[in-house]
């Protein structure tokens, strides 16, 4: 009896202490915290779980955007977090600087599989600069031109499948994803997943499984060890991915010895040497980077191409102008038709795949109108700046013509590949592979939307990587008779 009473009173004390601590913390966060004067939702001021929950529920970007519309260009979205949506803070947060805002470990650390960093996940400035140097040749504008022949032969295979449908309704969603998965795996692993064959590929499925949940691991590291559902599946997939990429690297080294190795990103990684640090990539670094190229490079390009085809097909007059231009300019693939670029920019403005939060940490400096203390997580929301009505007239309207005389503010606010030292390293590769695909499609086919594609299906799902919610795009591609 006494023991029970003792236990009860201990439990009551513990519960009361936790409650009092929680209350004091809440009072501190709302009334005494250095960020107390910034506007924002009460729940966000109280706990970072508020934003974590919106990520888990698949509406983090949309929630942030709504908060900006309600509270203005700067919102306190977490106890220690500020979100911006104006022009002035873009450079302060993402631009080159002697006091840079480095990537936030609470977000990016989740993206490592082995504990070793990739160029995407590294939050240390020196480590990142070294990796960018090691990768710079392969990803440069000149470097990616060497991949064109390989890319073009995969695009040919894609076109044959499109042509085989002979104008009947065809779902381009999976097909286009498979194309970019094959291109990226061919370049990053030196062996294509062969997704265009329609056969399932274990490594591709494992990468999907792992990266569906790993963004949560930065915020909730223990989630890696949860023994159920997607968390368990991710844990089981992880060693398989590592083994599979290591096998690709070993096979590639053998090909190099035999003189049969292809020219791709893996070759650049194996051969690159950084003269400044006198180092090469370790195998673990190559594994992390190869997998990140698949994640960052294939879905992003596929989504952009799908939305471009969709937005054009909905507007036959615009589409015809693009088709005419492409048919004149192509096949000289070094020529980038201006109108095509304008269309891509407008597609990326409204339908860009990576418009979600890109969090950085303030080093302690003025951002916007005020000093932001060191350690505060800051970001500037691309989804919001792309839709700023003061910069883009009628912001939700798809109007490629607006880029024909773009204002400086438009160019600053639209940054689908972001800016500064952590901008998209794959930008040139993305441009080449998307251009080849889109141009050859318009060159060889007359494209139109099939009735089963609806606007609802093409709404953007908000899971970090934004993509059509319906996971389908039905079109008709009639081969041209010329
Ligand atoms: C339409 C296509 C693409 C878009 C819109 C896009 C957009 C972006 C954006 C916005 C970032 C910054 C993300 C952040 O700071 O959190 C980024 C980073 C990155 N992207 Fe892309 N990307 C595309 C294609 C590619 C391709 C094809 C590759 C490579 C195969 C690639 C590889 C990367 C990598 C490695 C980073 C991290 C760079 C660093 O931190 O230094 N991306 N991309």
XYZ file of C-alpha atoms and ligand atoms in Angstrom:
525
model
C 0.000 0.000 0.000
C 2.769 2.395 1.023
C 4.723 1.460 -2.086
C 1.692 2.239 -4.286
C 1.195 5.613 -2.552
C 4.900 6.405 -2.990
C 4.767 5.515 -6.660
C 1.632 7.613 -7.148
C 3.114 10.632 -5.471
C 6.339 10.288 -7.490
C 4.358 10.016 -10.706
C 2.249 13.029 -9.711
C 5.408 15.026 -8.969
C 6.941 14.030 -12.258
C 3.775 14.951 -14.164
C 3.507 18.311 -12.348
C 7.185 19.083 -13.005
C 6.805 18.340 -16.709
C 3.663 20.482 -16.831
C 5.329 23.421 -15.085
C 8.411 23.091 -17.350
C 6.157 22.991 -20.408
C 4.255 26.062 -19.232
C 7.425 28.019 -18.496
C 8.860 27.037 -21.896
C 5.647 28.124 -23.607
C 5.626 31.474 -21.771
C 9.291 31.994 -22.678
C 8.738 31.139 -26.355
C 5.745 33.432 -26.722
C 6.688 36.421 -24.510
C 10.456 36.471 -23.952
C 12.087 34.729 -26.954
C 14.254 36.955 -29.226
C 11.807 36.198 -32.075
C 8.736 37.166 -30.020
C 7.966 40.285 -32.070
C 7.596 38.395 -35.376
C 4.031 37.534 -36.402
C 2.970 33.921 -36.801
C 0.581 31.204 -35.670
C 0.569 30.488 -31.912
C 1.193 26.760 -32.441
C 4.266 27.525 -34.541
C 5.650 29.791 -31.818
C 5.137 27.013 -29.275
C 6.551 23.977 -31.067
C 8.500 22.970 -34.166
C 6.225 19.917 -34.346
C 3.649 22.238 -35.934
C 5.691 22.485 -39.151
C 6.830 18.845 -38.906
C 3.167 17.804 -38.840
C 2.388 19.829 -41.976
C 5.261 17.995 -43.729
C 3.961 14.611 -42.608
C 0.454 15.555 -43.779
C 1.728 16.708 -47.178
C 0.948 20.434 -47.045
C 4.036 22.136 -45.657
C 4.574 24.431 -48.667
C 0.895 25.316 -48.966
C 0.687 26.062 -45.219
C 3.746 28.311 -45.393
C 2.259 30.133 -48.387
C -1.061 30.652 -46.549
C 0.822 31.957 -43.516
C 2.616 34.509 -45.686
C -0.679 35.646 -47.156
C -2.076 36.064 -43.655
C 0.912 37.532 -41.788
C 3.017 39.162 -44.535
C 6.544 38.723 -45.920
C 8.093 37.415 -42.701
C 6.478 34.792 -40.477
C 7.675 33.017 -37.349
C 6.913 29.443 -38.406
C 8.629 27.719 -35.473
C 9.949 28.640 -32.037
C 13.341 29.255 -33.607
C 12.414 29.630 -37.278
C 11.567 32.483 -39.657
C 10.143 32.183 -43.154
C 10.580 35.065 -45.603
C 8.827 35.727 -48.912
C 10.276 39.012 -50.141
C 12.876 40.080 -52.676
C 15.432 41.636 -50.330
C 16.175 38.577 -48.200
C 16.818 36.094 -51.051
C 20.431 37.178 -51.448
C 21.044 37.517 -47.702
C 19.891 33.928 -47.138
C 21.102 32.091 -50.255
C 23.681 34.339 -51.962
C 27.491 34.251 -51.825
C 28.635 35.929 -48.626
C 31.489 36.059 -46.148
C 28.807 35.341 -43.547
C 26.761 32.684 -45.350
C 23.625 31.077 -44.025
C 24.632 27.401 -44.131
C 22.189 24.571 -44.811
C 20.177 23.619 -41.713
C 21.350 20.234 -40.339
C 17.873 19.621 -38.872
C 16.639 19.236 -42.468
C 19.543 18.101 -44.633
C 21.147 15.547 -42.275
C 18.168 13.296 -42.950
C 19.357 12.812 -46.519
C 22.471 10.799 -45.727
C 22.247 7.011 -45.818
C 25.700 6.043 -44.632
C 26.485 8.968 -42.331
C 28.822 10.333 -45.038
C 27.733 13.552 -46.719
C 26.748 14.167 -50.329
C 27.028 17.487 -52.127
C 23.328 17.980 -51.316
C 23.316 16.986 -47.638
C 26.607 18.534 -46.503
C 26.119 21.417 -44.098
C 29.814 22.130 -43.586
C 31.073 24.906 -45.831
C 34.590 23.552 -46.563
C 33.401 20.006 -47.153
C 30.764 21.277 -49.549
C 33.144 23.553 -51.466
C 35.527 20.606 -51.938
C 32.713 18.420 -53.322
C 31.476 21.124 -55.695
C 35.049 21.476 -56.988
C 35.301 17.712 -57.514
C 31.987 17.659 -59.399
C 32.304 20.917 -61.301
C 33.708 19.514 -64.577
C 31.033 16.854 -64.985
C 28.169 19.258 -64.361
C 29.507 22.294 -66.223
C 27.765 23.550 -69.356
C 30.638 22.136 -71.435
C 30.772 18.898 -69.424
C 27.140 17.908 -69.940
C 27.425 18.274 -73.724
C 29.509 15.057 -73.616
C 26.474 13.183 -72.268
C 24.214 14.276 -75.120
C 24.710 11.192 -77.288
C 23.823 8.840 -74.433
C 20.855 10.975 -73.444
C 19.667 11.158 -77.053
C 19.716 7.371 -77.451
C 17.531 6.935 -74.343
C 15.214 9.667 -75.629
C 14.991 7.711 -78.926
C 13.841 4.678 -77.007
C 11.195 6.770 -75.252
C 10.031 8.156 -78.597
C 9.665 4.667 -80.045
C 7.288 3.781 -77.207
C 5.360 7.022 -77.777
C 5.276 6.284 -81.517
C 4.037 2.724 -80.954
C 0.836 4.127 -79.425
C 0.138 5.540 -82.924
C -2.029 8.413 -81.704
C -4.069 6.363 -79.217
C -4.405 7.760 -75.654
C -1.120 7.283 -73.853
C -0.236 7.918 -70.215
C 3.035 9.841 -70.295
C 3.462 10.044 -66.511
C 5.307 6.796 -65.737
C 6.913 6.698 -69.149
C 8.513 10.129 -68.705
C 9.624 9.309 -65.168
C 11.183 6.104 -66.499
C 13.054 8.033 -69.174
C 14.678 10.385 -66.668
C 15.343 7.551 -64.233
C 17.182 5.712 -67.007
C 19.157 8.787 -68.055
C 20.202 9.641 -64.492
C 21.055 6.058 -63.506
C 23.021 5.630 -66.729
C 25.065 8.735 -65.882
C 25.354 8.253 -62.119
C 25.722 4.440 -61.858
C 27.102 3.727 -65.334
C 24.269 1.254 -65.749
C 20.758 2.266 -66.538
C 17.876 0.974 -64.409
C 16.211 0.068 -67.710
C 12.929 1.404 -66.363
C 11.739 2.060 -69.948
C 11.501 -1.691 -70.401
C 8.667 -1.579 -67.869
C 10.344 -4.195 -65.677
C 10.565 -3.274 -61.965
C 14.065 -2.505 -60.721
C 14.954 -3.258 -57.101
C 17.397 -0.357 -56.589
C 14.934 2.146 -58.095
C 12.160 0.890 -55.802
C 14.491 0.953 -52.781
C 15.598 4.529 -53.472
C 11.942 5.562 -53.706
C 11.125 3.824 -50.431
C 14.063 5.324 -48.572
C 13.667 8.886 -49.790
C 9.920 8.943 -49.173
C 10.590 9.161 -45.429
C 14.218 10.236 -44.940
C 13.491 14.014 -45.002
C 11.881 13.402 -41.593
C 15.048 11.845 -40.168
C 16.802 15.227 -39.802
C 14.058 16.514 -37.482
C 13.249 13.187 -35.830
C 16.462 11.067 -35.924
C 14.862 8.243 -33.930
C 12.315 7.722 -36.728
C 15.083 5.756 -38.496
C 14.573 3.014 -35.931
C 10.761 2.820 -35.855
C 9.891 -0.840 -36.374
C 6.806 -0.399 -38.571
C 5.428 0.773 -41.925
C 7.479 3.027 -44.192
C 10.205 3.507 -41.560
C 10.944 -0.186 -41.365
C 10.773 -0.473 -45.158
C 13.281 2.415 -45.448
C 15.651 0.753 -42.979
C 15.495 -2.498 -44.901
C 16.012 -0.725 -48.243
C 19.086 1.206 -47.078
C 21.719 -1.618 -47.061
C 20.392 -2.904 -50.394
C 20.880 0.528 -51.981
C 24.413 0.800 -50.632
C 25.340 -2.702 -51.879
C 23.842 -2.042 -55.290
C 25.694 1.263 -55.832
C 28.945 -0.194 -54.517
C 28.562 -3.032 -57.052
C 28.093 -0.437 -59.821
C 31.235 1.390 -58.748
C 33.251 -1.857 -58.642
C 31.964 -2.908 -62.064
C 32.805 0.526 -63.443
C 36.372 0.348 -62.162
C 36.725 -2.963 -63.960
C 35.415 -1.389 -67.183
C 37.925 1.430 -66.765
C 40.722 -1.127 -66.505
C 39.479 -2.822 -69.657
C 39.047 0.479 -71.480
C 35.310 -0.064 -72.030
C 34.005 2.513 -69.551
C 31.339 5.035 -70.593
C 31.621 8.764 -70.126
C 29.218 9.806 -67.387
C 28.975 11.358 -63.953
C 30.390 8.233 -62.311
C 33.486 8.479 -64.458
C 33.913 12.083 -63.371
C 33.578 11.061 -59.731
C 36.012 8.135 -59.996
C 38.619 10.156 -61.874
C 38.247 13.576 -60.221
C 41.065 14.818 -58.026
C 40.885 18.019 -56.026
C 44.291 19.650 -56.270
C 43.552 22.096 -53.465
C 42.875 19.444 -50.816
C 44.806 16.707 -52.674
C 41.840 14.343 -52.196
C 39.549 12.172 -54.281
C 36.017 10.993 -53.597
C 35.803 8.055 -51.195
C 33.526 5.180 -52.204
C 30.988 6.219 -49.561
C 30.921 9.764 -50.953
C 30.365 8.402 -54.448
C 27.512 6.215 -53.176
C 25.832 9.159 -51.445
C 26.246 11.440 -54.466
C 25.093 8.913 -57.066
C 21.904 8.277 -55.125
C 21.293 11.987 -54.595
C 21.603 12.561 -58.348
C 18.764 10.090 -58.875
C 16.613 11.795 -56.237
C 17.417 15.364 -57.243
C 17.670 14.824 -60.979
C 15.068 12.421 -62.315
C 11.694 13.286 -60.723
C 12.431 17.020 -61.013
C 13.095 16.869 -64.762
C 10.212 14.466 -65.436
C 7.739 16.662 -63.553
C 8.848 19.791 -65.393
C 8.518 18.127 -68.807
C 5.080 16.709 -67.927
C 3.773 20.082 -66.773
C 5.245 21.832 -69.801
C 3.499 19.408 -72.168
C 0.268 19.776 -70.219
C 0.267 23.583 -70.017
C 1.073 23.823 -73.733
C -1.545 21.289 -74.793
C -4.181 23.256 -72.875
C -3.330 26.328 -74.971
C -3.223 25.278 -78.639
C -2.159 28.713 -79.947
C 0.795 28.901 -77.549
C 1.666 25.311 -78.304
C 1.667 25.969 -82.041
C 4.070 28.890 -81.612
C 6.428 26.683 -79.629
C 6.093 23.809 -82.096
C 6.898 26.108 -85.045
C 9.934 27.474 -83.300
C 11.191 24.058 -82.268
C 10.660 22.583 -85.726
C 12.757 25.370 -87.195
C 15.547 25.343 -84.610
C 16.013 21.665 -83.937
C 17.952 19.361 -84.486
C 20.766 21.796 -83.749
C 20.628 21.058 -80.037
C 23.140 23.756 -79.174
C 20.441 26.254 -80.129
C 18.021 26.911 -77.314
C 14.906 28.426 -78.850
C 14.038 31.593 -76.918
C 10.383 30.803 -76.804
C 11.093 27.351 -75.432
C 13.161 28.925 -72.654
C 10.302 31.310 -71.847
C 7.901 28.398 -71.636
C 10.193 26.499 -69.337
C 10.639 29.506 -67.085
C 6.899 29.999 -66.815
C 6.401 26.265 -66.217
C 9.087 26.307 -63.547
C 7.582 29.450 -61.992
C 4.164 27.904 -61.496
C 4.872 24.179 -61.634
C 8.519 23.959 -60.535
C 9.251 20.720 -58.690
C 11.363 22.191 -55.859
C 9.469 25.242 -54.614
C 9.314 24.020 -51.052
C 11.291 25.156 -48.028
C 15.108 25.298 -48.331
C 16.157 25.995 -44.728
C 19.415 27.680 -43.730
C 20.855 28.769 -40.375
C 21.516 32.428 -39.600
C 25.144 33.052 -38.614
C 23.894 36.099 -36.672
C 23.385 38.918 -39.161
C 20.880 41.372 -40.516
C 18.333 39.623 -42.735
C 15.653 41.892 -44.132
C 14.981 44.733 -41.757
C 16.380 43.257 -38.535
C 19.246 41.371 -36.938
C 18.481 37.641 -36.852
C 20.390 35.905 -34.022
C 22.814 33.055 -34.746
C 21.177 29.641 -34.853
C 17.753 30.824 -36.059
C 16.531 28.718 -39.014
C 15.693 30.963 -41.974
C 14.334 30.363 -45.466
C 12.766 32.288 -48.315
C 9.828 30.449 -49.856
C 10.177 30.009 -53.617
C 6.511 29.002 -53.932
C 5.524 32.420 -52.503
C 8.013 34.609 -54.403
C 6.958 32.922 -57.669
C 3.405 34.097 -56.988
C 4.019 37.607 -55.671
C 1.298 39.808 -57.224
C 3.480 42.929 -56.931
C 6.057 41.335 -59.238
C 4.024 38.998 -61.456
C 0.845 40.581 -62.808
C -2.024 38.109 -62.558
C 0.394 35.705 -60.809
C -1.586 32.486 -61.198
C -2.010 32.874 -64.949
C 0.313 30.815 -67.150
C 1.752 33.465 -69.483
C 5.124 32.626 -71.077
C 4.952 35.985 -72.913
C 5.630 37.755 -69.608
C 9.279 36.614 -69.888
C 9.772 38.437 -73.182
C 10.425 41.658 -71.251
C 11.127 40.437 -67.770
C 11.799 43.026 -65.064
C 14.813 42.688 -62.724
C 12.378 41.897 -59.889
C 10.895 38.973 -61.874
C 14.365 37.565 -62.473
C 15.236 37.809 -58.781
C 11.991 36.354 -57.500
C 11.812 33.410 -59.938
C 14.648 31.077 -58.978
C 13.593 27.509 -59.740
C 17.201 26.307 -59.373
C 17.838 28.659 -56.441
C 20.898 30.923 -56.318
C 24.302 31.123 -54.672
C 26.773 28.448 -53.609
C 24.029 25.878 -52.957
C 22.128 26.422 -56.181
C 21.283 23.414 -58.370
C 24.484 21.804 -59.597
C 22.435 19.813 -62.142
C 20.941 22.882 -63.833
C 22.766 22.455 -67.162
C 22.130 18.731 -67.269
C 18.452 19.355 -66.518
C 18.274 21.899 -69.326
C 19.904 19.599 -71.889
C 17.846 16.513 -71.072
C 14.558 18.410 -70.882
C 15.288 20.332 -74.071
C 16.162 17.184 -76.010
C 13.017 15.413 -74.842
C 10.601 18.278 -75.431
C 12.090 19.366 -78.748
C 12.165 15.897 -80.268
C 8.627 15.198 -79.082
C 7.335 18.353 -80.795
C 9.532 17.698 -83.788
C 8.088 14.243 -84.433
C 4.538 14.339 -83.056
C 1.414 16.468 -82.970
C 0.469 16.424 -79.306
C -2.918 16.983 -77.729
C -4.506 16.344 -74.350
C -6.687 13.302 -73.975
C -10.042 13.865 -72.283
C -9.180 11.674 -69.341
C -6.599 14.209 -68.118
C -8.318 16.604 -65.713
C -7.120 19.772 -63.974
C -7.722 18.061 -60.616
C -5.344 15.273 -61.603
C -2.659 17.847 -62.400
C -2.898 19.684 -59.067
C 0.491 19.671 -57.339
C 1.032 17.207 -54.522
C 3.138 18.882 -51.827
C 5.681 16.325 -50.627
C 8.924 18.286 -50.873
C 9.120 17.352 -54.528
C 5.968 18.765 -56.097
C 4.338 16.580 -58.752
C 0.914 15.878 -60.288
C -1.338 14.433 -57.645
C -3.087 12.080 -60.090
C 0.204 10.511 -61.232
C -1.136 10.380 -64.790
C -0.931 12.538 -67.907
C -2.998 11.170 -70.774
C -2.122 12.595 -74.161
C -2.360 11.679 -77.819
C 0.821 11.821 -79.868
C 0.106 11.551 -83.583
C 3.276 10.931 -85.623
C 3.882 13.714 -88.155
C 3.564 12.605 -91.723
C 6.569 14.676 -92.969
C 13.997 20.817 -63.485
C 14.965 20.206 -62.868
C 15.568 20.646 -61.550
C 15.170 21.618 -60.663
C 13.968 22.551 -60.761
C 16.121 21.625 -59.569
C 16.079 22.489 -58.488
C 17.003 22.497 -57.452
C 16.947 23.384 -56.314
C 15.876 24.450 -56.069
C 17.996 23.091 -55.518
C 18.318 23.726 -54.148
C 17.701 22.839 -53.074
C 17.992 23.242 -51.653
O 18.716 24.197 -51.405
O 17.472 22.556 -50.765
C 18.731 22.018 -56.149
C 19.879 21.466 -55.639
C 20.521 20.377 -56.204
N 20.195 19.754 -57.392
Fe 18.726 20.270 -58.653
N 17.061 20.656 -59.815
C 16.774 20.039 -61.023
C 17.509 19.055 -61.648
C 18.655 18.469 -61.148
C 19.446 17.467 -61.812
C 19.193 16.925 -63.222
C 20.442 17.090 -60.943
C 21.547 16.077 -61.108
C 21.484 14.955 -61.722
C 20.289 17.900 -59.747
C 21.107 17.821 -58.635
C 21.068 18.704 -57.575
C 22.010 18.648 -56.457
C 23.140 17.631 -56.272
C 21.683 19.711 -55.609
C 22.416 20.137 -54.334
C 23.475 21.185 -54.720
C 24.273 21.725 -53.545
O 23.763 21.795 -52.434
O 25.418 22.118 -53.784
N 19.201 18.726 -59.914
N 18.100 21.675 -57.333
